[in-house]
Amino acid sequence: MKEFSVVPNKDATTWLIKAEDVAPVHEFDKRDDAVEKAKELASEQKPSELTIFDSNNEVLDTQVFN
């Protein structure tokens, strides 16, 4: 299963989409924009899982795409 995550950058000033917890694949100014793109990527690469973090690096939501 492919794993995606939406996480804040070091200063929580931008939002990153990571695939398989490696180098970021996309960067966004707003978390909502990052989440939207991450959902698109995850749904295109089923089966996959998307974990969304808040600005304190705590898990907000996890979604599975089958």
PDB file of N, CA, C and O in Angstrom, residues 3-63:
ATOM      1  N   GLU A   3       1.848   5.006   0.763  1.00  0.00           N
ATOM      2  CA  GLU A   3       1.514   5.904   1.865  1.00  0.00           C
ATOM      3  C   GLU A   3       1.854   7.344   1.509  1.00  0.00           C
ATOM      4  O   GLU A   3       2.961   7.646   1.075  1.00  0.00           O
ATOM      5  N   PHE A   4       0.876   8.216   1.703  1.00  0.00           N
ATOM      6  CA  PHE A   4       1.044   9.650   1.491  1.00  0.00           C
ATOM      7  C   PHE A   4       0.791  10.368   2.806  1.00  0.00           C
ATOM      8  O   PHE A   4       0.027   9.886   3.648  1.00  0.00           O
ATOM      9  N   SER A   5       1.421  11.533   2.963  1.00  0.00           N
ATOM     10  CA  SER A   5       1.144  12.339   4.144  1.00  0.00           C
ATOM     11  C   SER A   5       1.202  13.817   3.788  1.00  0.00           C
ATOM     12  O   SER A   5       1.906  14.227   2.870  1.00  0.00           O
ATOM     13  N   VAL A   6       0.413  14.591   4.521  1.00  0.00           N
ATOM     14  CA  VAL A   6       0.431  16.050   4.419  1.00  0.00           C
ATOM     15  C   VAL A   6       0.969  16.545   5.750  1.00  0.00           C
ATOM     16  O   VAL A   6       0.373  16.293   6.808  1.00  0.00           O
ATOM     17  N   VAL A   7       2.123  17.208   5.687  1.00  0.00           N
ATOM     18  CA  VAL A   7       2.801  17.648   6.909  1.00  0.00           C
ATOM     19  C   VAL A   7       3.245  19.107   6.767  1.00  0.00           C
ATOM     20  O   VAL A   7       3.480  19.586   5.660  1.00  0.00           O
ATOM     21  N   PRO A   8       3.373  19.808   7.900  1.00  0.00           N
ATOM     22  CA  PRO A   8       3.897  21.172   7.827  1.00  0.00           C
ATOM     23  C   PRO A   8       5.405  21.136   7.624  1.00  0.00           C
ATOM     24  O   PRO A   8       6.073  20.165   8.002  1.00  0.00           O
ATOM     25  N   ASN A   9       5.947  22.206   7.037  1.00  0.00           N
ATOM     26  CA  ASN A   9       7.404  22.291   6.962  1.00  0.00           C
ATOM     27  C   ASN A   9       7.941  22.615   8.355  1.00  0.00           C
ATOM     28  O   ASN A   9       7.171  22.738   9.321  1.00  0.00           O
ATOM     29  N   LYS A  10       9.228  22.765   8.483  1.00  0.00           N
ATOM     30  CA  LYS A  10       9.870  22.962   9.783  1.00  0.00           C
ATOM     31  C   LYS A  10       9.267  24.133  10.560  1.00  0.00           C
ATOM     32  O   LYS A  10       9.083  24.055  11.770  1.00  0.00           O
ATOM     33  N   ASP A  11       8.919  25.213   9.874  1.00  0.00           N
ATOM     34  CA  ASP A  11       8.392  26.414  10.529  1.00  0.00           C
ATOM     35  C   ASP A  11       6.868  26.491  10.484  1.00  0.00           C
ATOM     36  O   ASP A  11       6.293  27.484  10.922  1.00  0.00           O
ATOM     37  N   ALA A  12       6.221  25.470   9.931  1.00  0.00           N
ATOM     38  CA  ALA A  12       4.757  25.437   9.754  1.00  0.00           C
ATOM     39  C   ALA A  12       4.269  26.615   8.925  1.00  0.00           C
ATOM     40  O   ALA A  12       3.189  27.139   9.150  1.00  0.00           O
ATOM     41  N   THR A  13       5.095  27.037   7.952  1.00  0.00           N
ATOM     42  CA  THR A  13       4.707  28.143   7.070  1.00  0.00           C
ATOM     43  C   THR A  13       4.191  27.644   5.725  1.00  0.00           C
ATOM     44  O   THR A  13       3.504  28.375   5.023  1.00  0.00           O
ATOM     45  N   THR A  14       4.535  26.412   5.366  1.00  0.00           N
ATOM     46  CA  THR A  14       4.015  25.788   4.155  1.00  0.00           C
ATOM     47  C   THR A  14       3.661  24.340   4.477  1.00  0.00           C
ATOM     48  O   THR A  14       4.038  23.813   5.527  1.00  0.00           O
ATOM     49  N   TRP A  15       2.955  23.706   3.546  1.00  0.00           N
ATOM     50  CA  TRP A  15       2.497  22.326   3.732  1.00  0.00           C
ATOM     51  C   TRP A  15       3.089  21.454   2.638  1.00  0.00           C
ATOM     52  O   TRP A  15       3.119  21.828   1.471  1.00  0.00           O
ATOM     53  N   LEU A  16       3.568  20.285   3.039  1.00  0.00           N
ATOM     54  CA  LEU A  16       4.248  19.374   2.127  1.00  0.00           C
ATOM     55  C   LEU A  16       3.452  18.094   1.956  1.00  0.00           C
ATOM     56  O   LEU A  16       2.857  17.601   2.917  1.00  0.00           O
ATOM     57  N   ILE A  17       3.461  17.578   0.739  1.00  0.00           N
ATOM     58  CA  ILE A  17       2.936  16.235   0.493  1.00  0.00           C
ATOM     59  C   ILE A  17       4.145  15.329   0.355  1.00  0.00           C
ATOM     60  O   ILE A  17       5.033  15.592  -0.462  1.00  0.00           O
ATOM     61  N   LYS A  18       4.159  14.285   1.167  1.00  0.00           N
ATOM     62  CA  LYS A  18       5.231  13.303   1.078  1.00  0.00           C
ATOM     63  C   LYS A  18       4.645  11.975   0.632  1.00  0.00           C
ATOM     64  O   LYS A  18       3.532  11.625   1.005  1.00  0.00           O
ATOM     65  N   ALA A  19       5.415  11.250  -0.168  1.00  0.00           N
ATOM     66  CA  ALA A  19       5.041   9.903  -0.585  1.00  0.00           C
ATOM     67  C   ALA A  19       6.024   8.935   0.050  1.00  0.00           C
ATOM     68  O   ALA A  19       7.241   9.130  -0.051  1.00  0.00           O
ATOM     69  N   GLU A  20       5.500   7.929   0.721  1.00  0.00           N
ATOM     70  CA  GLU A  20       6.343   6.921   1.365  1.00  0.00           C
ATOM     71  C   GLU A  20       7.333   7.541   2.347  1.00  0.00           C
ATOM     72  O   GLU A  20       8.415   7.023   2.574  1.00  0.00           O
ATOM     73  N   ASP A  21       7.002   8.680   2.926  1.00  0.00           N
ATOM     74  CA  ASP A  21       7.803   9.356   3.947  1.00  0.00           C
ATOM     75  C   ASP A  21       9.223   9.700   3.477  1.00  0.00           C
ATOM     76  O   ASP A  21      10.163   9.686   4.255  1.00  0.00           O
ATOM     77  N   VAL A  22       9.362   9.994   2.186  1.00  0.00           N
ATOM     78  CA  VAL A  22      10.657  10.440   1.668  1.00  0.00           C
ATOM     79  C   VAL A  22      10.567  11.924   1.332  1.00  0.00           C
ATOM     80  O   VAL A  22       9.686  12.611   1.813  1.00  0.00           O
ATOM     81  N   ALA A  23      11.437  12.400   0.506  1.00  0.00           N
ATOM     82  CA  ALA A  23      11.472  13.821   0.162  1.00  0.00           C
ATOM     83  C   ALA A  23      10.095  14.291  -0.320  1.00  0.00           C
ATOM     84  O   ALA A  23       9.386  13.557  -1.000  1.00  0.00           O
ATOM     85  N   PRO A  24       9.709  15.514   0.028  1.00  0.00           N
ATOM     86  CA  PRO A  24       8.414  16.042  -0.387  1.00  0.00           C
ATOM     87  C   PRO A  24       8.249  16.037  -1.905  1.00  0.00           C
ATOM     88  O   PRO A  24       9.202  16.292  -2.631  1.00  0.00           O
ATOM     89  N   VAL A  25       7.038  15.728  -2.337  1.00  0.00           N
ATOM     90  CA  VAL A  25       6.756  15.724  -3.774  1.00  0.00           C
ATOM     91  C   VAL A  25       6.058  17.006  -4.221  1.00  0.00           C
ATOM     92  O   VAL A  25       6.112  17.352  -5.394  1.00  0.00           O
ATOM     93  N   HIS A  26       5.388  17.687  -3.282  1.00  0.00           N
ATOM     94  CA  HIS A  26       4.708  18.953  -3.587  1.00  0.00           C
ATOM     95  C   HIS A  26       4.747  19.848  -2.351  1.00  0.00           C
ATOM     96  O   HIS A  26       4.820  19.357  -1.231  1.00  0.00           O
ATOM     97  N   GLU A  27       4.663  21.168  -2.575  1.00  0.00           N
ATOM     98  CA  GLU A  27       4.630  22.129  -1.476  1.00  0.00           C
ATOM     99  C   GLU A  27       3.523  23.152  -1.746  1.00  0.00           C
ATOM    100  O   GLU A  27       3.370  23.614  -2.871  1.00  0.00           O
ATOM    101  N   PHE A  28       2.771  23.483  -0.701  1.00  0.00           N
ATOM    102  CA  PHE A  28       1.631  24.401  -0.827  1.00  0.00           C
ATOM    103  C   PHE A  28       1.652  25.423   0.307  1.00  0.00           C
ATOM    104  O   PHE A  28       2.144  25.143   1.396  1.00  0.00           O
ATOM    105  N   ASP A  29       1.067  26.587   0.045  1.00  0.00           N
ATOM    106  CA  ASP A  29       0.955  27.613   1.078  1.00  0.00           C
ATOM    107  C   ASP A  29      -0.150  27.296   2.083  1.00  0.00           C
ATOM    108  O   ASP A  29      -0.068  27.681   3.242  1.00  0.00           O
ATOM    109  N   LYS A  30      -1.191  26.591   1.621  1.00  0.00           N
ATOM    110  CA  LYS A  30      -2.338  26.295   2.476  1.00  0.00           C
ATOM    111  C   LYS A  30      -2.507  24.793   2.633  1.00  0.00           C
ATOM    112  O   LYS A  30      -2.371  24.043   1.668  1.00  0.00           O
ATOM    113  N   ARG A  31      -2.843  24.368   3.863  1.00  0.00           N
ATOM    114  CA  ARG A  31      -3.027  22.946   4.115  1.00  0.00           C
ATOM    115  C   ARG A  31      -4.175  22.387   3.272  1.00  0.00           C
ATOM    116  O   ARG A  31      -4.077  21.283   2.746  1.00  0.00           O
ATOM    117  N   ASP A  32      -5.270  23.133   3.142  1.00  0.00           N
ATOM    118  CA  ASP A  32      -6.413  22.643   2.364  1.00  0.00           C
ATOM    119  C   ASP A  32      -6.022  22.313   0.927  1.00  0.00           C
ATOM    120  O   ASP A  32      -6.485  21.310   0.366  1.00  0.00           O
ATOM    121  N   ASP A  33      -5.171  23.136   0.332  1.00  0.00           N
ATOM    122  CA  ASP A  33      -4.710  22.874  -1.033  1.00  0.00           C
ATOM    123  C   ASP A  33      -3.856  21.608  -1.082  1.00  0.00           C
ATOM    124  O   ASP A  33      -3.964  20.801  -2.009  1.00  0.00           O
ATOM    125  N   ALA A  34      -3.008  21.435  -0.072  1.00  0.00           N
ATOM    126  CA  ALA A  34      -2.161  20.240  -0.007  1.00  0.00           C
ATOM    127  C   ALA A  34      -3.012  18.987   0.172  1.00  0.00           C
ATOM    128  O   ALA A  34      -2.763  17.958  -0.466  1.00  0.00           O
ATOM    129  N   VAL A  35      -4.027  19.070   1.031  1.00  0.00           N
ATOM    130  CA  VAL A  35      -4.900  17.917   1.270  1.00  0.00           C
ATOM    131  C   VAL A  35      -5.652  17.542   0.005  1.00  0.00           C
ATOM    132  O   VAL A  35      -5.743  16.357  -0.348  1.00  0.00           O
ATOM    133  N   GLU A  36      -6.153  18.523  -0.704  1.00  0.00           N
ATOM    134  CA  GLU A  36      -6.885  18.261  -1.947  1.00  0.00           C
ATOM    135  C   GLU A  36      -6.006  17.525  -2.961  1.00  0.00           C
ATOM    136  O   GLU A  36      -6.408  16.531  -3.561  1.00  0.00           O
ATOM    137  N   LYS A  37      -4.777  18.005  -3.148  1.00  0.00           N
ATOM    138  CA  LYS A  37      -3.853  17.369  -4.094  1.00  0.00           C
ATOM    139  C   LYS A  37      -3.449  15.979  -3.606  1.00  0.00           C
ATOM    140  O   LYS A  37      -3.349  15.027  -4.407  1.00  0.00           O
ATOM    141  N   ALA A  38      -3.226  15.832  -2.313  1.00  0.00           N
ATOM    142  CA  ALA A  38      -2.827  14.536  -1.761  1.00  0.00           C
ATOM    143  C   ALA A  38      -3.939  13.506  -1.951  1.00  0.00           C
ATOM    144  O   ALA A  38      -3.675  12.343  -2.271  1.00  0.00           O
ATOM    145  N   LYS A  39      -5.193  13.919  -1.768  1.00  0.00           N
ATOM    146  CA  LYS A  39      -6.319  13.009  -1.998  1.00  0.00           C
ATOM    147  C   LYS A  39      -6.358  12.566  -3.456  1.00  0.00           C
ATOM    148  O   LYS A  39      -6.620  11.405  -3.757  1.00  0.00           O
ATOM    149  N   GLU A  40      -6.094  13.500  -4.345  1.00  0.00           N
ATOM    150  CA  GLU A  40      -6.064  13.183  -5.776  1.00  0.00           C
ATOM    151  C   GLU A  40      -4.969  12.155  -6.072  1.00  0.00           C
ATOM    152  O   GLU A  40      -5.207  11.163  -6.767  1.00  0.00           O
ATOM    153  N   LEU A  41      -3.772  12.382  -5.534  1.00  0.00           N
ATOM    154  CA  LEU A  41      -2.656  11.458  -5.753  1.00  0.00           C
ATOM    155  C   LEU A  41      -2.959  10.085  -5.172  1.00  0.00           C
ATOM    156  O   LEU A  41      -2.695   9.057  -5.808  1.00  0.00           O
ATOM    157  N   ALA A  42      -3.500  10.065  -3.953  1.00  0.00           N
ATOM    158  CA  ALA A  42      -3.786   8.794  -3.288  1.00  0.00           C
ATOM    159  C   ALA A  42      -4.860   8.010  -4.045  1.00  0.00           C
ATOM    160  O   ALA A  42      -4.756   6.786  -4.183  1.00  0.00           O
ATOM    161  N   SER A  43      -5.873   8.698  -4.555  1.00  0.00           N
ATOM    162  CA  SER A  43      -6.936   7.992  -5.274  1.00  0.00           C
ATOM    163  C   SER A  43      -6.453   7.464  -6.623  1.00  0.00           C
ATOM    164  O   SER A  43      -6.977   6.468  -7.125  1.00  0.00           O
ATOM    165  N   GLU A  44      -5.445   8.103  -7.195  1.00  0.00           N
ATOM    166  CA  GLU A  44      -4.879   7.640  -8.468  1.00  0.00           C
ATOM    167  C   GLU A  44      -3.959   6.437  -8.286  1.00  0.00           C
ATOM    168  O   GLU A  44      -3.668   5.729  -9.246  1.00  0.00           O
ATOM    169  N   GLN A  45      -3.487   6.223  -7.056  1.00  0.00           N
ATOM    170  CA  GLN A  45      -2.498   5.159  -6.814  1.00  0.00           C
ATOM    171  C   GLN A  45      -3.011   4.170  -5.767  1.00  0.00           C
ATOM    172  O   GLN A  45      -2.320   3.847  -4.809  1.00  0.00           O
ATOM    173  N   LYS A  46      -4.238   3.715  -5.961  1.00  0.00           N
ATOM    174  CA  LYS A  46      -4.851   2.755  -5.043  1.00  0.00           C
ATOM    175  C   LYS A  46      -4.139   1.421  -5.113  1.00  0.00           C
ATOM    176  O   LYS A  46      -3.651   1.064  -6.182  1.00  0.00           O
ATOM    177  N   PRO A  47      -4.068   0.647  -4.047  1.00  0.00           N
ATOM    178  CA  PRO A  47      -4.473   1.013  -2.698  1.00  0.00           C
ATOM    179  C   PRO A  47      -3.460   1.964  -2.068  1.00  0.00           C
ATOM    180  O   PRO A  47      -2.251   1.839  -2.273  1.00  0.00           O
ATOM    181  N   SER A  48      -3.980   2.914  -1.319  1.00  0.00           N
ATOM    182  CA  SER A  48      -3.097   3.883  -0.673  1.00  0.00           C
ATOM    183  C   SER A  48      -3.732   4.403   0.608  1.00  0.00           C
ATOM    184  O   SER A  48      -4.920   4.209   0.852  1.00  0.00           O
ATOM    185  N   GLU A  49      -2.900   5.059   1.386  1.00  0.00           N
ATOM    186  CA  GLU A  49      -3.348   5.633   2.648  1.00  0.00           C
ATOM    187  C   GLU A  49      -2.816   7.054   2.738  1.00  0.00           C
ATOM    188  O   GLU A  49      -1.665   7.316   2.394  1.00  0.00           O
ATOM    189  N   LEU A  50      -3.655   7.965   3.215  1.00  0.00           N
ATOM    190  CA  LEU A  50      -3.277   9.360   3.369  1.00  0.00           C
ATOM    191  C   LEU A  50      -3.410   9.745   4.832  1.00  0.00           C
ATOM    192  O   LEU A  50      -4.471   9.561   5.432  1.00  0.00           O
ATOM    193  N   THR A  51      -2.340  10.260   5.408  1.00  0.00           N
ATOM    194  CA  THR A  51      -2.350  10.743   6.781  1.00  0.00           C
ATOM    195  C   THR A  51      -2.143  12.245   6.757  1.00  0.00           C
ATOM    196  O   THR A  51      -1.199  12.731   6.126  1.00  0.00           O
ATOM    197  N   ILE A  52      -3.036  12.967   7.428  1.00  0.00           N
ATOM    198  CA  ILE A  52      -2.990  14.426   7.455  1.00  0.00           C
ATOM    199  C   ILE A  52      -2.606  14.880   8.855  1.00  0.00           C
ATOM    200  O   ILE A  52      -3.234  14.470   9.842  1.00  0.00           O
ATOM    201  N   PHE A  53      -1.580  15.721   8.925  1.00  0.00           N
ATOM    202  CA  PHE A  53      -1.082  16.225  10.199  1.00  0.00           C
ATOM    203  C   PHE A  53      -1.466  17.694  10.373  1.00  0.00           C
ATOM    204  O   PHE A  53      -1.685  18.406   9.394  1.00  0.00           O
ATOM    205  N   ASP A  54      -1.517  18.146  11.637  1.00  0.00           N
ATOM    206  CA  ASP A  54      -1.751  19.566  11.897  1.00  0.00           C
ATOM    207  C   ASP A  54      -0.414  20.276  12.045  1.00  0.00           C
ATOM    208  O   ASP A  54       0.653  19.669  11.892  1.00  0.00           O
ATOM    209  N   SER A  55      -0.451  21.563  12.374  1.00  0.00           N
ATOM    210  CA  SER A  55       0.784  22.353  12.447  1.00  0.00           C
ATOM    211  C   SER A  55       1.696  21.934  13.600  1.00  0.00           C
ATOM    212  O   SER A  55       2.859  22.322  13.654  1.00  0.00           O
ATOM    213  N   ASN A  56       1.190  21.124  14.530  1.00  0.00           N
ATOM    214  CA  ASN A  56       2.000  20.603  15.635  1.00  0.00           C
ATOM    215  C   ASN A  56       2.477  19.182  15.366  1.00  0.00           C
ATOM    216  O   ASN A  56       2.944  18.495  16.274  1.00  0.00           O
ATOM    217  N   ASN A  57       2.339  18.736  14.128  1.00  0.00           N
ATOM    218  CA  ASN A  57       2.726  17.382  13.714  1.00  0.00           C
ATOM    219  C   ASN A  57       1.942  16.295  14.430  1.00  0.00           C
ATOM    220  O   ASN A  57       2.460  15.214  14.688  1.00  0.00           O
ATOM    221  N   GLU A  58       0.685  16.573  14.758  1.00  0.00           N
ATOM    222  CA  GLU A  58      -0.200  15.571  15.337  1.00  0.00           C
ATOM    223  C   GLU A  58      -1.182  15.128  14.254  1.00  0.00           C
ATOM    224  O   GLU A  58      -1.637  15.935  13.444  1.00  0.00           O
ATOM    225  N   VAL A  59      -1.517  13.847  14.247  1.00  0.00           N
ATOM    226  CA  VAL A  59      -2.401  13.303  13.221  1.00  0.00           C
ATOM    227  C   VAL A  59      -3.811  13.867  13.382  1.00  0.00           C
ATOM    228  O   VAL A  59      -4.402  13.789  14.456  1.00  0.00           O
ATOM    229  N   LEU A  60      -4.321  14.442  12.302  1.00  0.00           N
ATOM    230  CA  LEU A  60      -5.695  14.943  12.262  1.00  0.00           C
ATOM    231  C   LEU A  60      -6.643  13.904  11.692  1.00  0.00           C
ATOM    232  O   LEU A  60      -7.762  13.743  12.152  1.00  0.00           O
ATOM    233  N   ASP A  61      -6.185  13.201  10.632  1.00  0.00           N
ATOM    234  CA  ASP A  61      -7.063  12.289   9.922  1.00  0.00           C
ATOM    235  C   ASP A  61      -6.225  11.294   9.132  1.00  0.00           C
ATOM    236  O   ASP A  61      -5.111  11.605   8.696  1.00  0.00           O
ATOM    237  N   THR A  62      -6.783  10.103   8.960  1.00  0.00           N
ATOM    238  CA  THR A  62      -6.180   9.095   8.104  1.00  0.00           C
ATOM    239  C   THR A  62      -7.272   8.567   7.190  1.00  0.00           C
ATOM    240  O   THR A  62      -8.371   8.254   7.658  1.00  0.00           O
ATOM    241  N   GLN A  63      -6.979   8.508   5.900  1.00  0.00           N
ATOM    242  CA  GLN A  63      -7.956   8.021   4.919  1.00  0.00           C
ATOM    243  C   GLN A  63      -7.328   6.930   4.088  1.00  0.00           C
ATOM    244  O   GLN A  63      -6.154   7.008   3.728  1.00  0.00           O
TER     245      GLN A  63
END
